[in-house]
XYZ file of C-alpha atoms in Angstrom:
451
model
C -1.471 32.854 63.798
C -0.094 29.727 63.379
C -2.650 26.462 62.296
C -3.003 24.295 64.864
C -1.100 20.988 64.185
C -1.893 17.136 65.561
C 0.868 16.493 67.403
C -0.060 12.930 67.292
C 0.155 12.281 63.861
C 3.361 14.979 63.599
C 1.762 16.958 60.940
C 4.818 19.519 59.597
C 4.080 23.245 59.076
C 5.952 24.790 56.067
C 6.542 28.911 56.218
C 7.054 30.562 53.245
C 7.817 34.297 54.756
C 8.407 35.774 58.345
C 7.786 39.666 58.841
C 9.409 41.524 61.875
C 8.558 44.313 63.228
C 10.709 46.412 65.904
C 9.954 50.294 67.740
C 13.851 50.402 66.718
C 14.405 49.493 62.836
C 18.107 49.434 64.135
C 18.524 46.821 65.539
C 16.653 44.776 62.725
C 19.406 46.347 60.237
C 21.798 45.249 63.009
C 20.306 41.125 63.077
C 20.607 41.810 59.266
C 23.998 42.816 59.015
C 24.909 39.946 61.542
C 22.950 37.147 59.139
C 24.894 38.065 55.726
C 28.143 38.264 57.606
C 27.818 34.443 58.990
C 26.566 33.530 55.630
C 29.707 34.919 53.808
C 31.767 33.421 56.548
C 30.222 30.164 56.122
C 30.513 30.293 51.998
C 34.296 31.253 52.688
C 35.321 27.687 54.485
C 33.140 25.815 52.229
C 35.919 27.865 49.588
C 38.623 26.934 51.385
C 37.499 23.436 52.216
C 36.770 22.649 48.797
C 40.504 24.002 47.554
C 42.120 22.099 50.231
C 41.166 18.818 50.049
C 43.043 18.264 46.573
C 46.166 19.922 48.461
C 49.334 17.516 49.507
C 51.680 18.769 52.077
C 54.450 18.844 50.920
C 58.193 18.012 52.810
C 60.350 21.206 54.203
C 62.992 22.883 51.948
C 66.439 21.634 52.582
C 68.524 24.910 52.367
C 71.756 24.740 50.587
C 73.691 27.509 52.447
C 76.460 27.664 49.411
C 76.808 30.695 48.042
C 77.405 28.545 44.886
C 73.681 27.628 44.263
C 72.120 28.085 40.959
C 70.183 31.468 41.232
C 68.305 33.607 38.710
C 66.938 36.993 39.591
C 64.375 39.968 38.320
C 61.494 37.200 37.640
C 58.264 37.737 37.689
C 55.655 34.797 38.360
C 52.402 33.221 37.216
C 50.222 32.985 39.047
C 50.680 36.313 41.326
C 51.779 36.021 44.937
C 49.157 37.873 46.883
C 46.994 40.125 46.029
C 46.741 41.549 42.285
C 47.551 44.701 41.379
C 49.294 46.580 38.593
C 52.960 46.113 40.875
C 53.806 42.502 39.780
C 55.962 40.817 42.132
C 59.104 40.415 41.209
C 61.516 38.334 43.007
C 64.730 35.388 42.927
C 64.378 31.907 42.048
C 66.543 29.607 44.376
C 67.504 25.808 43.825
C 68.070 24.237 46.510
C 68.747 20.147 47.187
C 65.045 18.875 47.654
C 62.991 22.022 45.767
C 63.476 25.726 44.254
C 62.289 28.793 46.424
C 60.835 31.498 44.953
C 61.213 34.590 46.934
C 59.764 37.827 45.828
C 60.650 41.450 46.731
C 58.122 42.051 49.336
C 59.110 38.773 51.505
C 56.891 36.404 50.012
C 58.138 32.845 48.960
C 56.517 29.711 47.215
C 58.780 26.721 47.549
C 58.695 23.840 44.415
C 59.413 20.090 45.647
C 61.213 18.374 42.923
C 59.122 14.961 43.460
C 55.945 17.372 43.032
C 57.164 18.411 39.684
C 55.568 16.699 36.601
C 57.216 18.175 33.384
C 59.823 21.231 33.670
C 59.828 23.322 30.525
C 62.557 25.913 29.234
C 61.135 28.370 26.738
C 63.762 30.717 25.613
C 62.850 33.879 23.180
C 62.157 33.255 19.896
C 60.114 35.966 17.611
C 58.309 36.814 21.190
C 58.841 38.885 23.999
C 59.284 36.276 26.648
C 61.785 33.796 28.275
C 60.639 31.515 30.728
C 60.695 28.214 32.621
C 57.739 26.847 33.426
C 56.686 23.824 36.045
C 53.788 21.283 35.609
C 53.294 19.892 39.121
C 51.707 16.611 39.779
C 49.782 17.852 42.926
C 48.893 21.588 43.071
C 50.222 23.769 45.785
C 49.074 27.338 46.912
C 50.366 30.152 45.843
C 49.695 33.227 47.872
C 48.178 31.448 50.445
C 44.917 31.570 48.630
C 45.334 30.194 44.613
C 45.479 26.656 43.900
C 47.409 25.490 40.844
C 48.766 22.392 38.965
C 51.271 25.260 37.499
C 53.420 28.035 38.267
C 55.552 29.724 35.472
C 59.063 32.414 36.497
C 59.437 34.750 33.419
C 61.200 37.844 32.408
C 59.935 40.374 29.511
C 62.509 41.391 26.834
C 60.526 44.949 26.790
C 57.678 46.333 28.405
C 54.101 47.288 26.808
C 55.548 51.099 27.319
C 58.582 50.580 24.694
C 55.617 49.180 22.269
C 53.946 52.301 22.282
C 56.496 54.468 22.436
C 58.226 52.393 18.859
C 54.360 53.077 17.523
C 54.818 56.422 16.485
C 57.982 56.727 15.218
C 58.751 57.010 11.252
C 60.469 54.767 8.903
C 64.506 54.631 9.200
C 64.242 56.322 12.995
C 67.818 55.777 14.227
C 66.347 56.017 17.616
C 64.341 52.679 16.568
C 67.306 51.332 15.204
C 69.161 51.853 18.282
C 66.127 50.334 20.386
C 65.755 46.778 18.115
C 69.789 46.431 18.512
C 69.341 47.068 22.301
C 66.225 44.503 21.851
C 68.200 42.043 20.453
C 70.727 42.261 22.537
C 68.547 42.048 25.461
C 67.011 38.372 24.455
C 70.511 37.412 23.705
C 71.546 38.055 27.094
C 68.527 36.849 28.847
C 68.473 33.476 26.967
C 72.389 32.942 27.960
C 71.547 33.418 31.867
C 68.242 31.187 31.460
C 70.113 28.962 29.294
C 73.232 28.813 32.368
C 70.702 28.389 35.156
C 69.455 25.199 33.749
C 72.700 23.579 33.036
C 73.502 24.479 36.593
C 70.655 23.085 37.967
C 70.899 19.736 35.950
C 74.749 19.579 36.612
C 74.940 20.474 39.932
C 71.509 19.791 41.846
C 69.356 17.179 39.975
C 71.939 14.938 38.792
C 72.695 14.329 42.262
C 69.229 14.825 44.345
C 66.670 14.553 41.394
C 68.257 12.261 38.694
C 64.904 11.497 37.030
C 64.236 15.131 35.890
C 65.427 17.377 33.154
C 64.247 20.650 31.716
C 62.562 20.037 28.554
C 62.243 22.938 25.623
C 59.815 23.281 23.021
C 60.276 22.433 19.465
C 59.620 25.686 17.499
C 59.858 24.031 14.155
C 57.237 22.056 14.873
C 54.526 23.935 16.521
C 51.066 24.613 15.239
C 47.778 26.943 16.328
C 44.956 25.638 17.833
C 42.866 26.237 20.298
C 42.341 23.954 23.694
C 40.572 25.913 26.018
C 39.202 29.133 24.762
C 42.199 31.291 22.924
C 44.200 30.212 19.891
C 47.084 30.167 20.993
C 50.786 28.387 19.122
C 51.100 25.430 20.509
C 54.172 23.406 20.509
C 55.184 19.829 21.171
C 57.832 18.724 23.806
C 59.833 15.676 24.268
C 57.295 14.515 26.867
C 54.578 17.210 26.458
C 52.328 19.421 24.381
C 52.633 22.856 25.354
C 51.472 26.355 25.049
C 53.000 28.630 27.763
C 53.225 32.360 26.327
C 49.245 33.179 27.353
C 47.881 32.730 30.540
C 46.446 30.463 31.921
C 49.108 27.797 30.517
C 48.265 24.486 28.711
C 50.478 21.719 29.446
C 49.075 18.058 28.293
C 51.701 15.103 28.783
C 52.068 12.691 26.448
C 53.641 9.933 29.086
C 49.951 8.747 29.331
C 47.692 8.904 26.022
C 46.540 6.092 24.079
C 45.688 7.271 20.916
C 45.275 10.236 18.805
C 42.507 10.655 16.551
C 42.277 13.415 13.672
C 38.587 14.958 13.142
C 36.932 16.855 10.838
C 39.947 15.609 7.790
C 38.247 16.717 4.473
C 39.907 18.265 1.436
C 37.366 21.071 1.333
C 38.368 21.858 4.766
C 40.583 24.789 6.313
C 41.034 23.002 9.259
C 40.775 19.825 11.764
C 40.112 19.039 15.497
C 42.898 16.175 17.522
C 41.656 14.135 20.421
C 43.871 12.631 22.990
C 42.608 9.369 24.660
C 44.267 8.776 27.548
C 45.005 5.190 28.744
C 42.997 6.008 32.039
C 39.351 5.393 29.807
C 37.746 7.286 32.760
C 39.365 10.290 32.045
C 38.103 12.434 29.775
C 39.786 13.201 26.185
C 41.378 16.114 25.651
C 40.974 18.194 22.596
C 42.573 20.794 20.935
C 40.434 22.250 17.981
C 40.613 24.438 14.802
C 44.480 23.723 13.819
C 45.277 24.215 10.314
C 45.150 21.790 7.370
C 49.003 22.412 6.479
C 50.051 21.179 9.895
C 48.345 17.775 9.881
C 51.393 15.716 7.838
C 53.678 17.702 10.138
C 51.772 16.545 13.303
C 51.250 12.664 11.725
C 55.308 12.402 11.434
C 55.636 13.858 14.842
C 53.470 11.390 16.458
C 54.853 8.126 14.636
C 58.086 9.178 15.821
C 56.949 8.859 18.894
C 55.274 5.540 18.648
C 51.433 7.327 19.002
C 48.803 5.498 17.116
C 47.148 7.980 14.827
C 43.212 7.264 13.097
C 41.493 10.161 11.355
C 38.082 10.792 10.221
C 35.808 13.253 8.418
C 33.395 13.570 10.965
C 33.721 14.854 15.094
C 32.938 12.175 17.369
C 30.995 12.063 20.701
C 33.674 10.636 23.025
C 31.479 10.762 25.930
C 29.013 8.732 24.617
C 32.014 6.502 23.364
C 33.796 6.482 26.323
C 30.651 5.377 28.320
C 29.947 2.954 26.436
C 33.643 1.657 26.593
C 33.934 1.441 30.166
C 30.742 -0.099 30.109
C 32.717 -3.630 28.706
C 36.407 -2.783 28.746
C 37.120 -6.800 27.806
C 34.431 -6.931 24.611
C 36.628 -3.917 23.963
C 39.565 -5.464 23.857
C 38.784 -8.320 22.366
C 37.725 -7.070 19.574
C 40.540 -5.519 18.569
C 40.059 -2.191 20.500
C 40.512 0.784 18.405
C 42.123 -0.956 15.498
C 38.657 -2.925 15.431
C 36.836 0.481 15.379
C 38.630 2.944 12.908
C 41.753 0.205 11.765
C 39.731 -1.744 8.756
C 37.876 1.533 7.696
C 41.234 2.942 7.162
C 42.717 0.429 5.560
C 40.477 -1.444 3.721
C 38.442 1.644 2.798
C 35.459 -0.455 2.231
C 32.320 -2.411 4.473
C 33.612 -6.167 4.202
C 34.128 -8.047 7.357
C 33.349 -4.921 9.610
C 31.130 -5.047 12.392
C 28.120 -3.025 12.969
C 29.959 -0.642 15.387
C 32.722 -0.173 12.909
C 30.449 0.967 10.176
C 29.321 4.094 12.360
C 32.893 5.757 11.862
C 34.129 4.680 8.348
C 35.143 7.543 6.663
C 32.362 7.414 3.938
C 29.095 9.336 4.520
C 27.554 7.579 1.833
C 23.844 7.704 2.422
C 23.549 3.693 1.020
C 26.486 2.380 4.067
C 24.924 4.555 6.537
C 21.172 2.837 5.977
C 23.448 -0.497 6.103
C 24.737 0.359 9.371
C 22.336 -1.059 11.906
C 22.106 -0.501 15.640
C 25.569 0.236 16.879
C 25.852 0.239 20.526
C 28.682 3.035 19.768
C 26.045 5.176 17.453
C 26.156 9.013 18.762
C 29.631 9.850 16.920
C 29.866 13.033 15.430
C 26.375 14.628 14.251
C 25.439 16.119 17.867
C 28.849 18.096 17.998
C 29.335 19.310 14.719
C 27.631 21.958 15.740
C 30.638 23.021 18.405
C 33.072 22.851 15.270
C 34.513 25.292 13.238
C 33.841 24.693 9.466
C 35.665 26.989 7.248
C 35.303 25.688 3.786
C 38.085 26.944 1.700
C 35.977 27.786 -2.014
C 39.004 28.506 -3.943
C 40.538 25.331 -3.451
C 38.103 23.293 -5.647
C 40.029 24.114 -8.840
C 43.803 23.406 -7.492
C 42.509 20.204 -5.821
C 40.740 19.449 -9.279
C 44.354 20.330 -10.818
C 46.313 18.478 -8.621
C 44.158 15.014 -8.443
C 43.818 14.991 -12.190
C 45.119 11.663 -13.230
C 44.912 8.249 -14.942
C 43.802 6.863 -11.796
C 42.409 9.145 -9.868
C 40.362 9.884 -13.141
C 36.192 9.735 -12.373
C 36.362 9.003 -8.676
C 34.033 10.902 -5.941
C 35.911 12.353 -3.224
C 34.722 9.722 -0.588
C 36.687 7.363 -2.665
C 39.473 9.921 -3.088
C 39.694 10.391 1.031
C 39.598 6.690 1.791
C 42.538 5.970 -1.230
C 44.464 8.487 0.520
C 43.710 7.152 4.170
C 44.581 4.134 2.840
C 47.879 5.026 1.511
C 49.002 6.962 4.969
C 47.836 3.817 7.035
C 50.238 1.220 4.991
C 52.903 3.724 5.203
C 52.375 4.072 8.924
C 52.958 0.141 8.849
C 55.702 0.040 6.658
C 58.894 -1.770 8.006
C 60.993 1.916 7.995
C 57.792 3.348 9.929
C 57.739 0.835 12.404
C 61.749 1.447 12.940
C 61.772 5.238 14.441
C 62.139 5.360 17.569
C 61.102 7.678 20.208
C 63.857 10.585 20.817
C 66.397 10.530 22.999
C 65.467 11.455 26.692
C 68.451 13.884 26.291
C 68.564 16.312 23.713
C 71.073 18.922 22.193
C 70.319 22.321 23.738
C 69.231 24.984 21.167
């Protein structure tokens, strides 16, 4: 029985539970059935509402009927056209004069617009089992009808996981292995010349008439690092335009077209390894981070990044960008005026010491002495690095006391603590930064020499 309710003041009567009862528990099962199927019907266009409302359309193909177009065949494709199984689809990659077409063996196609397309990497096969070319788009695009993606990658596999194996058991000196690493070898060489004449044909006879603003760019092996962005290490290597790591899946691709700075965390001695932010220019988007990349890499990544004309800061601690970020949006123009991020980590760096520095600027000097820190009043940038050090990887390398003792032992260097060491040699990177044959490299060439 239900209470009776005044009507007049509209009094509202909440159930918690209904019971049912039938002569034929049938056709409760059947009102059942009927409830959970409109439910999952209803969750499945909320799915397909919520993945289409980032989705552009996109402009027809224009076909080029010439048997003379650039084509490459026997690629597969990340992601998977349709639904996955163990058969990958494997299929022919098309350019045409506004977009590629990728069509796959079991009728399928996913057509590329060349405006759509944001970075376009070649990867050839170097000491992996791999050669690919791989798109960044600016807008994502379904694939299979059903996957939504901001990238879509056409590869081919120099040998299989069954040759792997197979090679496993064999002995030393086989000359059945022998036979299979020449056939290997042969292999990549073959499959980085067709990759390798695909893109010059598409550059020379497509884009430099219909999409003169794009080139294929290629990763620069000799300077790649490990890290990891997103959950795997992974190698990671820097493009013209573009960080990249495209062998695992799913693929990182961060461009470089729009970051602000770069700033170096966790830099110690003691330390195995350090964490590198991006800020982008867009201070509503949030940094991106790629963490746990080794010591040895960081002069290697510093050189890079002045060559490119990327401002560089470094300190020993991991900062709270969201908190910093917040705070910066909050007043974009006190910001700016003064002195941005030059008036945040620029005097620490240089000066190496707390004279004319403002109270936010003594939160991320690169001293953690106890007396600055009490000195430090309220910062409205406080929050820095202490709540996320305890998301970072600290592997503290106890062997290399004695060869840093070794190698800092000298007549001026003699008696100081390492704070003071780290801020002499912060120092010394930051005036050679500004240096008048720094400040003369300029970024590379748009075109380069093909490898």
């Amino acid at each position: 029985m239900f209470p009776e309710s005044n009507r007049s003041k509209q009094t509202l009567v909440y159930l918690k539970e209904l019971n049912y009862r039938a002569e034929d528990g049938r056709n409760l099962q059947a009102v059942f059935r009927g409830l959970k199927e409109l439910q999952k019907r209803q969750r499945t266009r909320e799915l397909e509402a919520n993945t289409m409302k980032d989705i552009k359309e996109q402009p027809s193909l224009k076909l080029i009927k010439d048997r003379s177009r650039p084509v490459l065949r026997d690629l597969n494709v990340k992601p998977q056209l349709g639904s996955t199984g163990r058969n990958r689809a494997v299929g022919t990659l098309e350019a045409h004069q506004n977009g590629f077409r990728f069509t796959s063996s079991r009728a399928e196609h996913v057509d590329i617009i060349y405006r759509n397309i944001a970075h376009a990497i070649f990867q050839p096969c170097e000491n992996d089992q791999t050669v690919l070319l791989h798109f960044n788009l600016k807008d994502p695009i379904l694939v299979g009808g059903k996957k939504k993606t901001y990238d879509i990658q056409f590869y081919t596999e120099t040998r299989s996981a069954g040759d792997d194996l197979g090679t496993g058991r064999r002995a030393g000196y086989d000359p059945d292995e022998i036979m299979d690493e020449q056939r290997e070898r042969e292999m990549i060489t073959k499959l980085n010349k067709l990759f390798r004449e695909f893109v010059r044909q598409v550059e020379e006879q497509v884009w430099s008439q219909y999409a003169p603003n794009l080139e294929f760019d290629m990763p620069y092996r000799e300077l790649g690092f490990t890290g990891t962005p997103n959950k795997a290490h992974v190698d990671i290597f820097p493009c013209r335009d573009c960080i990249v790591a495209l062998t695992d899946w799913p693929a990182y691709v961060l461009s470089l077209r729009n970051i602000d700075i770069v700033y170096f965390e966790r830099v110690s001695f003691n330390l195995r390894n350090f964490d590198m932010t991006f800020i982008f220019k867009d201070y509503t988007q949030t940094p991106a981070r790629i963490s746990i990349i080794p010591t040895e890499s960081l002069d290697q990544i510093k050189q890079w990044l002045g060559e490119l004309g990327i401002v560089w800061y470094q300190g020993p601690t991991n900062m709270n960008w969201t908190n910093i970020m917040k705070e910066i949006n909050k007043n974009k123009q006190a910001f700016i005026d003064n002195g941005a991020w030059e008036g945040w980590f620029g005097e620490s760096v240089e000066e190496g010491s707390d004279d004319g520095m403002d109270e936010g600027d003594e939160e991320y000097t690169e001293s953690e002495d106890s007396d600055v820190e009490s000195e430090a009043g309220g910062s409205e940038y406080k929050g820095g690095g202490s709540d996320s050090d305890s998301g970072s990887s600290f592997l503290v390398d106890e062997d290399s006391d004695s060869d840093s003792e070794v190698s800092l032992a000298s007549d001026e260097s003699e008696g100081l603590s390492w704070d003071e060491l780290e801020k002499k040699a912060a120092n010394e990177d930051r005036k050679r930064r500004r240096s008048p044959e720094s400040s003369e490299k300029k970024r590379p060439a748009s075109k380069k020499k093909r490898r």
